[in-house]
């Protein structure tokens, strides 16, 4: 019997927040009320990543392949979130990082993050 290979992570979206469980047992979680920035990371040949950050630059990395309508619908509850801007950044042919949303009351500066 051949089954599907075990995914490297699972993403759970609830009304309270988003959580990513990795195969190694580590977990990233962020409450929606703590999200102050949403970034999109694109690299040729790689999955698009959505990065949700809190005021301390901590957050949760969500691969586009792990998202569904629930995730996208919940993002729309962020003040003035533009789903079209998210889609445009995710479908961009350019490699890089795009900030697609910031809280109306963001922290003074969030750190630049490095992605594997």
mmCIF file of N, CA, C and O in Angstrom, residues 63-105:
data_model
loop_
_atom_site.group_PDB
_atom_site.id
_atom_site.type_symbol
_atom_site.label_atom_id
_atom_site.label_comp_id
_atom_site.label_asym_id
_atom_site.label_seq_id
_atom_site.Cartn_x
_atom_site.Cartn_y
_atom_site.Cartn_z
ATOM 1 N N UNK A 63 3.033 28.627 3.860
ATOM 2 C CA UNK A 63 3.187 28.382 2.417
ATOM 3 C C UNK A 63 1.843 28.528 1.702
ATOM 4 O O UNK A 63 0.804 28.119 2.231
ATOM 5 N N UNK A 64 1.871 29.123 0.509
ATOM 6 C CA UNK A 64 0.625 29.275 -0.245
ATOM 7 C C UNK A 64 -0.021 27.920 -0.485
ATOM 8 O O UNK A 64 -1.249 27.802 -0.461
ATOM 9 N N UNK A 65 0.787 26.880 -0.678
ATOM 10 C CA UNK A 65 0.241 25.542 -0.928
ATOM 11 C C UNK A 65 -0.558 25.016 0.269
ATOM 12 O O UNK A 65 -1.355 24.092 0.113
ATOM 13 N N UNK A 66 -0.369 25.613 1.441
ATOM 14 C CA UNK A 66 -1.088 25.169 2.641
ATOM 15 C C UNK A 66 -2.284 26.056 2.964
ATOM 16 O O UNK A 66 -2.936 25.860 3.982
ATOM 17 N N UNK A 67 -2.567 27.033 2.109
ATOM 18 C CA UNK A 67 -3.680 27.934 2.387
ATOM 19 C C UNK A 67 -4.955 27.443 1.711
ATOM 20 O O UNK A 67 -4.923 26.652 0.772
ATOM 21 N N UNK A 68 -6.037 27.946 2.213
ATOM 22 C CA UNK A 68 -7.335 27.658 1.612
ATOM 23 C C UNK A 68 -8.195 28.915 1.725
ATOM 24 O O UNK A 68 -7.718 29.973 2.141
ATOM 25 N N UNK A 69 -9.446 28.785 1.375
ATOM 26 C CA UNK A 69 -10.346 29.934 1.408
ATOM 27 C C UNK A 69 -10.487 30.506 2.814
ATOM 28 O O UNK A 69 -10.674 31.711 2.983
ATOM 29 N N UNK A 70 -10.370 29.664 3.838
ATOM 30 C CA UNK A 70 -10.478 30.132 5.223
ATOM 31 C C UNK A 70 -9.364 31.113 5.555
ATOM 32 O O UNK A 70 -9.606 32.155 6.162
ATOM 33 N N UNK A 71 -8.145 30.799 5.159
ATOM 34 C CA UNK A 71 -7.004 31.677 5.418
ATOM 35 C C UNK A 71 -7.204 33.018 4.711
ATOM 36 O O UNK A 71 -7.067 34.083 5.309
ATOM 37 N N UNK A 72 -7.547 32.968 3.438
ATOM 38 C CA UNK A 72 -7.726 34.197 2.664
ATOM 39 C C UNK A 72 -8.903 35.017 3.196
ATOM 40 O O UNK A 72 -8.821 36.241 3.290
ATOM 41 N N UNK A 73 -9.971 34.349 3.574
ATOM 42 C CA UNK A 73 -11.121 35.065 4.125
ATOM 43 C C UNK A 73 -10.755 35.744 5.434
ATOM 44 O O UNK A 73 -11.169 36.877 5.697
ATOM 45 N N UNK A 74 -9.950 35.081 6.258
ATOM 46 C CA UNK A 74 -9.583 35.666 7.549
ATOM 47 C C UNK A 74 -8.668 36.868 7.379
ATOM 48 O O UNK A 74 -8.761 37.836 8.132
ATOM 49 N N UNK A 75 -7.787 36.842 6.381
ATOM 50 C CA UNK A 75 -6.925 37.999 6.117
ATOM 51 C C UNK A 75 -7.758 39.237 5.814
ATOM 52 O O UNK A 75 -7.376 40.351 6.180
ATOM 53 N N UNK A 76 -8.893 39.056 5.200
ATOM 54 C CA UNK A 76 -9.735 40.192 4.813
ATOM 55 C C UNK A 76 -10.293 40.945 6.018
ATOM 56 O O UNK A 76 -10.765 42.067 5.876
ATOM 57 N N UNK A 77 -10.222 40.329 7.202
ATOM 58 C CA UNK A 77 -10.664 41.017 8.420
ATOM 59 C C UNK A 77 -9.625 42.004 8.934
ATOM 60 O O UNK A 77 -9.932 42.834 9.786
ATOM 61 N N UNK A 78 -8.395 41.929 8.434
ATOM 62 C CA UNK A 78 -7.386 42.908 8.837
ATOM 63 C C UNK A 78 -7.808 44.261 8.264
ATOM 64 O O UNK A 78 -8.261 44.333 7.121
ATOM 65 N N UNK A 79 -7.662 45.344 9.030
ATOM 66 C CA UNK A 79 -8.137 46.663 8.573
ATOM 67 C C UNK A 79 -7.574 47.053 7.202
ATOM 68 O O UNK A 79 -6.364 47.046 7.001
ATOM 69 N N UNK A 80 -8.445 47.318 6.253
ATOM 70 C CA UNK A 80 -8.072 47.763 4.903
ATOM 71 C C UNK A 80 -7.187 46.770 4.154
ATOM 72 O O UNK A 80 -6.420 47.161 3.268
ATOM 73 N N UNK A 81 -7.288 45.479 4.467
ATOM 74 C CA UNK A 81 -6.487 44.479 3.760
ATOM 75 C C UNK A 81 -6.966 44.378 2.322
ATOM 76 O O UNK A 81 -8.160 44.332 2.051
ATOM 77 N N UNK A 82 -6.012 44.351 1.378
ATOM 78 C CA UNK A 82 -6.313 44.304 -0.045
ATOM 79 C C UNK A 82 -5.933 42.933 -0.597
ATOM 80 O O UNK A 82 -4.750 42.659 -0.852
ATOM 81 N N UNK A 83 -6.920 42.075 -0.770
ATOM 82 C CA UNK A 83 -6.675 40.721 -1.263
ATOM 83 C C UNK A 83 -6.093 40.728 -2.672
ATOM 84 O O UNK A 83 -5.272 39.875 -3.017
ATOM 85 N N UNK A 84 -6.471 41.712 -3.491
ATOM 86 C CA UNK A 84 -5.914 41.818 -4.844
ATOM 87 C C UNK A 84 -4.412 42.083 -4.799
ATOM 88 O O UNK A 84 -3.655 41.552 -5.602
ATOM 89 N N UNK A 85 -3.980 42.911 -3.852
ATOM 90 C CA UNK A 85 -2.545 43.192 -3.712
ATOM 91 C C UNK A 85 -1.785 41.925 -3.307
ATOM 92 O O UNK A 85 -0.695 41.659 -3.808
ATOM 93 N N UNK A 86 -2.364 41.128 -2.417
ATOM 94 C CA UNK A 86 -1.758 39.868 -2.008
ATOM 95 C C UNK A 86 -1.618 38.943 -3.201
ATOM 96 O O UNK A 86 -0.549 38.379 -3.436
ATOM 97 N N UNK A 87 -2.676 38.812 -3.981
ATOM 98 C CA UNK A 87 -2.664 37.934 -5.145
ATOM 99 C C UNK A 87 -1.641 38.397 -6.176
ATOM 100 O O UNK A 87 -0.886 37.588 -6.719
ATOM 101 N N UNK A 88 -1.598 39.687 -6.434
ATOM 102 C CA UNK A 88 -0.639 40.236 -7.392
ATOM 103 C C UNK A 88 0.800 39.956 -6.949
ATOM 104 O O UNK A 88 1.640 39.543 -7.752
ATOM 105 N N UNK A 89 1.099 40.167 -5.670
ATOM 106 C CA UNK A 89 2.457 39.903 -5.153
ATOM 107 C C UNK A 89 2.793 38.419 -5.236
ATOM 108 O O UNK A 89 3.907 38.044 -5.609
ATOM 109 N N UNK A 90 1.840 37.561 -4.908
ATOM 110 C CA UNK A 90 2.082 36.120 -4.926
ATOM 111 C C UNK A 90 2.286 35.594 -6.344
ATOM 112 O O UNK A 90 3.046 34.655 -6.555
ATOM 113 N N UNK A 91 1.620 36.203 -7.310
ATOM 114 C CA UNK A 91 1.726 35.751 -8.700
ATOM 115 C C UNK A 91 2.843 36.452 -9.469
ATOM 116 O O UNK A 91 3.038 36.192 -10.648
ATOM 117 N N UNK A 92 3.575 37.324 -8.792
ATOM 118 C CA UNK A 92 4.648 38.073 -9.436
ATOM 119 C C UNK A 92 5.755 37.145 -9.918
ATOM 120 O O UNK A 92 6.091 36.164 -9.275
ATOM 121 N N UNK A 93 6.319 37.485 -11.049
ATOM 122 C CA UNK A 93 7.426 36.703 -11.599
ATOM 123 C C UNK A 93 8.762 37.108 -10.958
ATOM 124 O O UNK A 93 9.777 36.487 -11.211
ATOM 125 N N UNK A 94 8.749 38.147 -10.139
ATOM 126 C CA UNK A 94 9.978 38.638 -9.527
ATOM 127 C C UNK A 94 10.239 37.949 -8.193
ATOM 128 O O UNK A 94 9.333 37.794 -7.390
ATOM 129 N N UNK A 95 11.496 37.538 -7.984
ATOM 130 C CA UNK A 95 11.875 36.979 -6.694
ATOM 131 C C UNK A 95 12.035 38.118 -5.700
ATOM 132 O O UNK A 95 12.537 39.188 -6.041
ATOM 133 N N UNK A 96 11.600 37.889 -4.481
ATOM 134 C CA UNK A 96 11.793 38.907 -3.467
ATOM 135 C C UNK A 96 10.719 38.894 -2.408
ATOM 136 O O UNK A 96 9.900 37.990 -2.319
ATOM 137 N N UNK A 97 10.743 39.962 -1.607
ATOM 138 C CA UNK A 97 9.809 40.121 -0.498
ATOM 139 C C UNK A 97 8.999 41.390 -0.727
ATOM 140 O O UNK A 97 9.562 42.440 -1.021
ATOM 141 N N UNK A 98 7.673 41.290 -0.593
ATOM 142 C CA UNK A 98 6.792 42.435 -0.746
ATOM 143 C C UNK A 98 5.927 42.534 0.514
ATOM 144 O O UNK A 98 5.305 41.550 0.918
ATOM 145 N N UNK A 99 5.915 43.711 1.117
ATOM 146 C CA UNK A 99 4.997 43.961 2.220
ATOM 147 C C UNK A 99 3.656 44.313 1.591
ATOM 148 O O UNK A 99 3.551 45.296 0.866
ATOM 149 N N UNK A 100 2.637 43.484 1.845
ATOM 150 C CA UNK A 100 1.338 43.711 1.227
ATOM 151 C C UNK A 100 0.338 44.357 2.186
ATOM 152 O O UNK A 100 -0.716 44.824 1.747
ATOM 153 N N UNK A 101 0.657 44.369 3.480
ATOM 154 C CA UNK A 101 -0.230 45.002 4.446
ATOM 155 C C UNK A 101 0.544 45.353 5.715
ATOM 156 O O UNK A 101 1.411 44.596 6.141
ATOM 157 N N UNK A 102 0.223 46.508 6.265
ATOM 158 C CA UNK A 102 0.739 46.925 7.573
ATOM 159 C C UNK A 102 -0.417 47.440 8.398
ATOM 160 O O UNK A 102 -1.326 48.089 7.874
ATOM 161 N N UNK A 103 -0.339 47.191 9.670
ATOM 162 C CA UNK A 103 -1.351 47.691 10.591
ATOM 163 C C UNK A 103 -1.401 49.211 10.515
ATOM 164 O O UNK A 103 -0.371 49.860 10.314
ATOM 165 N N UNK A 104 -2.574 49.809 10.689
ATOM 166 C CA UNK A 104 -2.659 51.271 10.724
ATOM 167 C C UNK A 104 -1.846 51.857 11.876
ATOM 168 O O UNK A 104 -1.495 53.019 11.851
ATOM 169 N N UNK A 105 -1.509 51.024 12.873
ATOM 170 C CA UNK A 105 -0.710 51.445 14.015
ATOM 171 C C UNK A 105 0.505 50.525 14.146
ATOM 172 O O UNK A 105 0.636 49.790 15.126
#
